[in-house]
CSV table of C-alpha atoms and ligand atoms in Angstrom, one decimal:
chain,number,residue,atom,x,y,z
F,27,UNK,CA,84.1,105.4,110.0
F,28,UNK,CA,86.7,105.8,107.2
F,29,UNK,CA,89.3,103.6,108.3
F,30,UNK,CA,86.8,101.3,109.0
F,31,UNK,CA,85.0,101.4,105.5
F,32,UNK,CA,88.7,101.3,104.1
F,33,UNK,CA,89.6,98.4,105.8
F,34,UNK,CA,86.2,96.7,104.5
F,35,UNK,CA,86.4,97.6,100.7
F,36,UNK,CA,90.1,96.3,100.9
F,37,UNK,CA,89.0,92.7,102.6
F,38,UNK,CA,86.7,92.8,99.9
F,39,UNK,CA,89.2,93.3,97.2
F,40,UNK,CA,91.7,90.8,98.7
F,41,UNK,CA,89.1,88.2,97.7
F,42,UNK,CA,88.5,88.4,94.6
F,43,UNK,CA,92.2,90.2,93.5
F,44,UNK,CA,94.4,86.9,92.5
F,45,UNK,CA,91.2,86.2,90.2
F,46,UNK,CA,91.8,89.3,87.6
F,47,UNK,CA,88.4,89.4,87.6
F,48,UNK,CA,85.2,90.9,89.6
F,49,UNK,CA,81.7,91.8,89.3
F,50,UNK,CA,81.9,95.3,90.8
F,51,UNK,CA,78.2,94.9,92.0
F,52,UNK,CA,78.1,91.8,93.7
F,53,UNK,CA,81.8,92.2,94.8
F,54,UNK,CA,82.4,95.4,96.0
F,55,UNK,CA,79.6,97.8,95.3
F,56,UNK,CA,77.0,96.0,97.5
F,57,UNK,CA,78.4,94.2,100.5
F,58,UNK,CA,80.4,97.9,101.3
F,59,UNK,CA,77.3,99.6,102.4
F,60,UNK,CA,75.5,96.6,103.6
F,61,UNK,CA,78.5,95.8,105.9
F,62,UNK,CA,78.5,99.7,106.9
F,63,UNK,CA,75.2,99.8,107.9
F,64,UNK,CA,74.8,96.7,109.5
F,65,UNK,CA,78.1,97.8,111.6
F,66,UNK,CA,76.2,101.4,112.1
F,67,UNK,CA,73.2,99.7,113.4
F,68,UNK,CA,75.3,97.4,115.9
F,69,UNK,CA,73.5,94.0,114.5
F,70,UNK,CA,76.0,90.9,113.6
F,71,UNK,CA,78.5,91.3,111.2
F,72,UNK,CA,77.6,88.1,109.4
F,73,UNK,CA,74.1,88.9,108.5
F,74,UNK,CA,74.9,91.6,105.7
F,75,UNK,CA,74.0,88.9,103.5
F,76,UNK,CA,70.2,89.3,104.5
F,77,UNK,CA,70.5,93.4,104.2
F,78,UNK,CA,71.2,93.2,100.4
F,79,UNK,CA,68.6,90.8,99.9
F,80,UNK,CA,65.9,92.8,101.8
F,81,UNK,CA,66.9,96.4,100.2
F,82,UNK,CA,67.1,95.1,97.0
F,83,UNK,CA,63.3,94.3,96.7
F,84,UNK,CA,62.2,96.7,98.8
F,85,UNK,CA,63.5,99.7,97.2
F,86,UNK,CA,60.9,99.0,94.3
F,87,UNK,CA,58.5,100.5,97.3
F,88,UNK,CA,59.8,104.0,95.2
F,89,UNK,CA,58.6,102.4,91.9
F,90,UNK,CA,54.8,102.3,91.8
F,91,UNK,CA,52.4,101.0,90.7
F,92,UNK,CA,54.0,97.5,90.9
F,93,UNK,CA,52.1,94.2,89.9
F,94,UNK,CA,50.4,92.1,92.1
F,95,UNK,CA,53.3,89.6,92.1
F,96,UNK,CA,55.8,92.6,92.7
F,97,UNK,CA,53.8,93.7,95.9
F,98,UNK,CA,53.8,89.4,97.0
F,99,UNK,CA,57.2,89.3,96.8
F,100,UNK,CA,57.4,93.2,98.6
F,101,UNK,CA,55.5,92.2,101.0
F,102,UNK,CA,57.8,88.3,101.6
F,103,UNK,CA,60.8,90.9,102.1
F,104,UNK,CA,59.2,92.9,104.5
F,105,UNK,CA,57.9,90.0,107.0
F,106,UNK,CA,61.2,89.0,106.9
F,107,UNK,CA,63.2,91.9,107.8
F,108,UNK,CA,60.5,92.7,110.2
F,109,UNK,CA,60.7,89.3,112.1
F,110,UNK,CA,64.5,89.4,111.8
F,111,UNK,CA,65.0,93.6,113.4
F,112,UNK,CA,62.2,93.1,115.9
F,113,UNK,CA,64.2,89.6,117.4
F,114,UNK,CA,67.4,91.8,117.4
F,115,UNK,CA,66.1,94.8,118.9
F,116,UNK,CA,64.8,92.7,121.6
F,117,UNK,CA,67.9,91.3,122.3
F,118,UNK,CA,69.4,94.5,121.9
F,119,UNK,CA,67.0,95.7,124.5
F,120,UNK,CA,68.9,93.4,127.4
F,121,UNK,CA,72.4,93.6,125.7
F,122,UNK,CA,73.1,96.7,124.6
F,123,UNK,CA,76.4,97.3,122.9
F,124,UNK,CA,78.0,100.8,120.5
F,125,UNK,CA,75.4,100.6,117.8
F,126,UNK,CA,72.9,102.5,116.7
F,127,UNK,CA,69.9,100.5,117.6
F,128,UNK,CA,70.9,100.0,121.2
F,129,UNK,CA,71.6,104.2,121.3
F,130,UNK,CA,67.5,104.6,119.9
F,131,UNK,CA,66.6,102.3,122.2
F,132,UNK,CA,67.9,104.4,125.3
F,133,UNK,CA,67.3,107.7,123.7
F,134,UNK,CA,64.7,109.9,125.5
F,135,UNK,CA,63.3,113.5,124.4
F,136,UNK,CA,61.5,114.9,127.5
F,137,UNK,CA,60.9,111.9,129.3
F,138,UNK,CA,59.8,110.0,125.9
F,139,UNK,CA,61.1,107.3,124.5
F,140,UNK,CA,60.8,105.6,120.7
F,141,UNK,CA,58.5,102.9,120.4
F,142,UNK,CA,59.6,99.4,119.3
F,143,UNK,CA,57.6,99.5,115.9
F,144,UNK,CA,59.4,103.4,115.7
F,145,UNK,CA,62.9,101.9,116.3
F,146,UNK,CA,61.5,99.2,113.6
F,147,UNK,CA,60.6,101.6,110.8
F,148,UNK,CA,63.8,103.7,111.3
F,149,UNK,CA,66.1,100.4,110.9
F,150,UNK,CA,63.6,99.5,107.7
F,151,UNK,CA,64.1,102.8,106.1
F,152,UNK,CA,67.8,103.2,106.6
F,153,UNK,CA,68.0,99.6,105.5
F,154,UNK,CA,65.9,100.7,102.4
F,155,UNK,CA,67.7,103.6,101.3
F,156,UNK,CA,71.0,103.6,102.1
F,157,UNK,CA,72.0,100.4,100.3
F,158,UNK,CA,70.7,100.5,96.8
F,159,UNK,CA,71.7,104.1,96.7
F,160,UNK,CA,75.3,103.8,97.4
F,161,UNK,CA,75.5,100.7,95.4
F,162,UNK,CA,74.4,102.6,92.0
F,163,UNK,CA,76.7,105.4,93.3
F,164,UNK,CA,79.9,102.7,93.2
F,165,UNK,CA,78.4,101.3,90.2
F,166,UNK,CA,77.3,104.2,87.7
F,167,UNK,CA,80.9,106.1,88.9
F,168,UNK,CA,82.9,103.0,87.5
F,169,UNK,CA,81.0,103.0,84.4
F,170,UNK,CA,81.5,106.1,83.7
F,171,UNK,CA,85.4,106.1,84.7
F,172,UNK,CA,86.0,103.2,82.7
F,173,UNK,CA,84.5,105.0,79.6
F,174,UNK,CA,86.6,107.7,79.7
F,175,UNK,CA,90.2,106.2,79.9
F,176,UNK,CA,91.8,109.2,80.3
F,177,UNK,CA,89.6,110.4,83.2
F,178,UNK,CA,90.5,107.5,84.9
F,179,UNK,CA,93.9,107.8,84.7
F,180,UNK,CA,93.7,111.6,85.9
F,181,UNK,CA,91.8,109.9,89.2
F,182,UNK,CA,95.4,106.9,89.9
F,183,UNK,CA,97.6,110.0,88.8
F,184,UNK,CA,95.5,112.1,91.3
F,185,UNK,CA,94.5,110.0,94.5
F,186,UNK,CA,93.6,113.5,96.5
F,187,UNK,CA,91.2,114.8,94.0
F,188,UNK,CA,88.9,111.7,94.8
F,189,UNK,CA,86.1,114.2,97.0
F,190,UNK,CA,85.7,116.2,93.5
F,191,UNK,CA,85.5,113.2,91.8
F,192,UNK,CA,82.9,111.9,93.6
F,193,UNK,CA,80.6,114.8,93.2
F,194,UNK,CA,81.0,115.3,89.7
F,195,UNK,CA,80.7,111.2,89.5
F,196,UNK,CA,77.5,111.7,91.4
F,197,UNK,CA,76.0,114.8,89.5
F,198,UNK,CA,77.0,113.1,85.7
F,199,UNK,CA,75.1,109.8,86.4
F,200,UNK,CA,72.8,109.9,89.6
F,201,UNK,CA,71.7,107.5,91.2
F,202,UNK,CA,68.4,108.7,92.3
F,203,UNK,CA,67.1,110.0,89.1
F,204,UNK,CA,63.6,111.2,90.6
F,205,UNK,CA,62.0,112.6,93.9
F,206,UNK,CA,58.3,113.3,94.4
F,207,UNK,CA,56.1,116.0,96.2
F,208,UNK,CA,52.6,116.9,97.5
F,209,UNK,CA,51.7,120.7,96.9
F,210,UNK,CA,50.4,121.7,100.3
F,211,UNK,CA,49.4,125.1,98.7
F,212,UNK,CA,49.2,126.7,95.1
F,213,UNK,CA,52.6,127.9,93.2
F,214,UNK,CA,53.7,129.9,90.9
F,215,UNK,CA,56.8,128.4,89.2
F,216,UNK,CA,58.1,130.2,85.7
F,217,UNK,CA,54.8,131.0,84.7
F,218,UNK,CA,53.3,127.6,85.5
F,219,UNK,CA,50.9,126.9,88.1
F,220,UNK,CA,50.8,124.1,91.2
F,221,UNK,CA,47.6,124.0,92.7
F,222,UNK,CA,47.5,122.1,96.1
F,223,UNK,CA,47.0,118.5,96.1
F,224,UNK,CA,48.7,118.1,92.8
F,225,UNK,CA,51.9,115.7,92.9
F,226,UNK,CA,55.0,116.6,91.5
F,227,UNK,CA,57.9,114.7,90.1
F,228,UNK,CA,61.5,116.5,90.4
F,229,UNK,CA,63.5,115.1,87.8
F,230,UNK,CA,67.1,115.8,90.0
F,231,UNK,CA,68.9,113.4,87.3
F,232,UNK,CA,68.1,116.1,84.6
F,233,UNK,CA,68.6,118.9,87.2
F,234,UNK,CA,72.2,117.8,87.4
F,235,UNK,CA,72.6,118.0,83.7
F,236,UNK,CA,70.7,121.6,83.4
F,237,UNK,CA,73.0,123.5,80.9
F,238,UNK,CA,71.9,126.3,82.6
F,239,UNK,CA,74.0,125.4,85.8
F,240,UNK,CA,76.1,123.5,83.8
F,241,UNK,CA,78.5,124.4,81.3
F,242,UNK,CA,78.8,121.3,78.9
F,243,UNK,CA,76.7,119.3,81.1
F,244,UNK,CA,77.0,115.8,79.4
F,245,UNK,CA,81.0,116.0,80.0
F,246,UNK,CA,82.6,114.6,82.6
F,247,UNK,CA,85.1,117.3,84.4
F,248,UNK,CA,86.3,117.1,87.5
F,249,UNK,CA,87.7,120.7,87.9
F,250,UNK,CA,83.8,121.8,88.2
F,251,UNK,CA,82.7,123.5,91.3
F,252,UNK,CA,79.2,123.9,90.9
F,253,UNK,CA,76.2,122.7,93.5
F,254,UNK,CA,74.9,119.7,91.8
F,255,UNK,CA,71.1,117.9,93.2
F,256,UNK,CA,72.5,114.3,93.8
F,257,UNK,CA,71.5,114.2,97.5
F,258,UNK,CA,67.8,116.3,97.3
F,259,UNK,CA,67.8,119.2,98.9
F,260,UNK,CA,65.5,121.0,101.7
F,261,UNK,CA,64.2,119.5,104.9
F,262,UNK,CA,64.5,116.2,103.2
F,263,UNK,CA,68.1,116.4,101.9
F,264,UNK,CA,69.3,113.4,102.4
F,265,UNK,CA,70.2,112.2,105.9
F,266,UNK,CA,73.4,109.9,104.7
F,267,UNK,CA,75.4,112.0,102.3
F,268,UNK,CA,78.2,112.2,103.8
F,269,UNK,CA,77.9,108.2,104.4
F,270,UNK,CA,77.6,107.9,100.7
F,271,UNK,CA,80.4,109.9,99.6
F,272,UNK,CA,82.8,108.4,102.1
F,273,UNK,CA,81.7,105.0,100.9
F,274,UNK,CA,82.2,106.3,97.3
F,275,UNK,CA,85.1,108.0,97.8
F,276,UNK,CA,87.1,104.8,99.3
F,277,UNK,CA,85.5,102.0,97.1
F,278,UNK,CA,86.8,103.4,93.6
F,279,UNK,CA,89.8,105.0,95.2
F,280,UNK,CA,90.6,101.2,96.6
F,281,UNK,CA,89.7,99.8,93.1
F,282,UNK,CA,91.6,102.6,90.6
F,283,UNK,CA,94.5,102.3,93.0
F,284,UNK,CA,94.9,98.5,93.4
F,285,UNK,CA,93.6,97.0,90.5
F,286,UNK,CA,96.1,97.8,87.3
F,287,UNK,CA,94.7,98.0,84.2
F,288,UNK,CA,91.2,97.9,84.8
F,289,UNK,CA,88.7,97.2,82.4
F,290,UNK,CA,85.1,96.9,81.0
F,291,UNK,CA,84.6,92.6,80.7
F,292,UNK,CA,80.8,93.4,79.0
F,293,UNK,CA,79.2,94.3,76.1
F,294,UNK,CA,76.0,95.2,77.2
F,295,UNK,CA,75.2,96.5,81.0
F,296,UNK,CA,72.7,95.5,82.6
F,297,UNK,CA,70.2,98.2,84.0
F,298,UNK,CA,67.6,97.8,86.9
F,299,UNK,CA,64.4,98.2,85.7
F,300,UNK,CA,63.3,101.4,87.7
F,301,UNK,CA,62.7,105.2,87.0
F,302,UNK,CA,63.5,106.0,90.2
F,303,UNK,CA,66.9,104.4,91.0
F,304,UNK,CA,69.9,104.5,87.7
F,305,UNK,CA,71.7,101.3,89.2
F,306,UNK,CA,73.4,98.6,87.7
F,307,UNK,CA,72.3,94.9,88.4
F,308,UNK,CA,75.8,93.8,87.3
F,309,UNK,CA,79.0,94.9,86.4
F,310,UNK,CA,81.8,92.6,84.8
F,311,UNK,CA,85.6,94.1,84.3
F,312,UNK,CA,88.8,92.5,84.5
F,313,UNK,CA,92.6,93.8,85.5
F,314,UNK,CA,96.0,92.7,86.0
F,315,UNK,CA,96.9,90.6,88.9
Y,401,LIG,C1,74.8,107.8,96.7
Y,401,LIG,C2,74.0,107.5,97.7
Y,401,LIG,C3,72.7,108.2,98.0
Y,401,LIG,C4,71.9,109.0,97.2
Y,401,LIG,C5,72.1,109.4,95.7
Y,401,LIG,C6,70.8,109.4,98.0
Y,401,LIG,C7,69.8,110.3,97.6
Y,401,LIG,C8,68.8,110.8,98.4
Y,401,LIG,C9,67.8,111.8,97.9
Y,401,LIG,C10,67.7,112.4,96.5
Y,401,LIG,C11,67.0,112.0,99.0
Y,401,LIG,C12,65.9,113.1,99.0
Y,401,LIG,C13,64.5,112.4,98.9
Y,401,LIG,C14,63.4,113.5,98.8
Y,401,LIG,O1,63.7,114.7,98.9
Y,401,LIG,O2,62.3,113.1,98.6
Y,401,LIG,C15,67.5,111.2,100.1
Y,401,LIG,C16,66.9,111.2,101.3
Y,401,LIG,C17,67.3,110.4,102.3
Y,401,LIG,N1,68.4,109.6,102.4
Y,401,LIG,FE1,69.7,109.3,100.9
Y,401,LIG,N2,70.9,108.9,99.3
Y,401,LIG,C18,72.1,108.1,99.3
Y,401,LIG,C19,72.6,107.4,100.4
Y,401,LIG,C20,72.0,107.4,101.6
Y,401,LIG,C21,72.5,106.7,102.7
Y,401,LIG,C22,73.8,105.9,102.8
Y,401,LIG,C23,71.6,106.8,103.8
Y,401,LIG,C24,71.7,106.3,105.2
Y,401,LIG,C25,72.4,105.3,105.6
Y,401,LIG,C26,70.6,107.7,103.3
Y,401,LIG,C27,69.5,108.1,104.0
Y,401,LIG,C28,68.5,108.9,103.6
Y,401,LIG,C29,67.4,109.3,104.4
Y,401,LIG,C30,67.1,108.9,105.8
Y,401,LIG,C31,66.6,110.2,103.6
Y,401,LIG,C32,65.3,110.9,104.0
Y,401,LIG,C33,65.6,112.3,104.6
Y,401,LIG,C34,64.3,113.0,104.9
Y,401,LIG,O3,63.3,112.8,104.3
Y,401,LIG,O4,64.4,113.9,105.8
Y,401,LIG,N3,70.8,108.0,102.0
Y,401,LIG,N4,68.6,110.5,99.7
């Protein structure tokens, strides 16, 4: 999908480019991987819209316990993403076309094929955690680029290095800060003991700044080569990486690259409140037109 992506971040650009101004969330950071995934999943290109206003609230599923009010407006979201997929996979059902729902909806293992309310939970869960995900990733990454001038300039100097970028992008300010287990058995773990049934919180955000793995962890360098956490890891690593790093890769390639001079426009950024999720709710910077 890379040309694809590219030539989505660069329609995206166009818009706002005679302005010398953006706000990298709203402009770039979250229509790119709603507009993916809404072009993955074969629904209408015009509805992206709907995506980042469904993900956005329901990706505070990952923050409990939520108020009472937090779980009213959870559950709003999810009735109408619901009503929405289960009219388009129905339609889908007697007009296929390339996408991914259509491809579910013919798949068959052994004779059996998914369920409506399966095909349902699949779109809900890709819809859930692909976008706010890849939207921190955009966002954090220019943050931290535009903080360290001369980093930034390495990156325009160095188009090509952009993959290691990324990673080390991803491993100094991730955007999935915490993942959770269930012990299914007891475990021993430097001299500390898990007994089954107790929950777990992995901390992968301070993983990835371990100065055991890492030498001068808080530093951004892009000549490292180490296996950072960004993604998980096991059974449940997660299923759009690769997605995510293509989408990173071209979306602050496209912005170092055509947007001279680029800089912070804020004094104070403004977080999401979440433990789960580092994302930004907005990002102002300005550049040369
Ligand atoms: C920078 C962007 C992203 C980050 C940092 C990220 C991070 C993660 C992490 C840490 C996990 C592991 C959760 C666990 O072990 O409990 C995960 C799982 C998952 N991710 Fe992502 N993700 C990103 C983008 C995406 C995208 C674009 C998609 C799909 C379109 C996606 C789909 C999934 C799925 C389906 C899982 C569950 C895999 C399983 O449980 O087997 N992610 N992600």
């Amino acid at each position: 999908m890379r040309p694809e992506i590219e030539t989505m971040a660069n329609d995206l650009l166009a818009k706002v480019k005679a302005t010398g101004e953006m706000d990298v969330i709203k402009d770039l950071a979250s229509p790119l991987p709603a507009m993916t995934v809404t072009r993955i999943l074969g629904l209408p290109p015009e509805d992206y819209p709907k995506l980042v206003r469904w993900s956005y609230q329901l990706f505070f599923v990952f923050d409990q316990p939520m108020s009472l009010q937090g779980y009213q407006q959870q559950n709003q979201m999810a009735i109408e993403a619901r009503d929405y997929l289960t009219e388009k996979i129905s339609h889908l059902e007697k007009y296929p076309n390339d996408g991914l729902i259509s491809r579910l909806i013919t798949a068959r293992d052994e004779g059996t094929r998914l369920t409506q309310e399966e095909i349902l939970g699949f779109c809900i869960m890709l819809l859930i955690v692909g976008q706010e995900t890849t939207k921190s990733l955009v966002g954090n990454a220019t943050v931290a680029l535009l903080k360290h001038p001369e980093k930034l300039a390495e990156l325009k100097q160095n188009p090509d290095q952009i993959k290691n970028v990324v990673e080390e992008l991803l491993r100094y300010d991730s955007p999935v800060q915490v993942i959770a287990r269930l012990a299914t058995e007891d475990v021993e773990m430097r001299g500390k003991m898990i007994q089954a049934g107790d929950k777990v919180i992995l901390c992968i955000g301070a993983a990835n700044r371990d100065p055991e793995q890492f030498t001068n962890p808080d530093q951004l360098d892009f000549n490292r080569r180490n296996y950072s956490l960004p993604f998980g890891g096991g059974i449940h690593f997660c299923l759009g990486a690769f997605l995510a790093r293509v989408q990173g890769q071209i979306a602050i390639n496209a912005m170092v690259q055509r947007l001279p001079n680029l800089q912070l426009n804020t004094e104070r950024l403004d977080w999401r409140e979440s433990i789960t999720l580092r994302g930004l709710k907005s990002l102002y910077v300005t550049f040369e037109t």
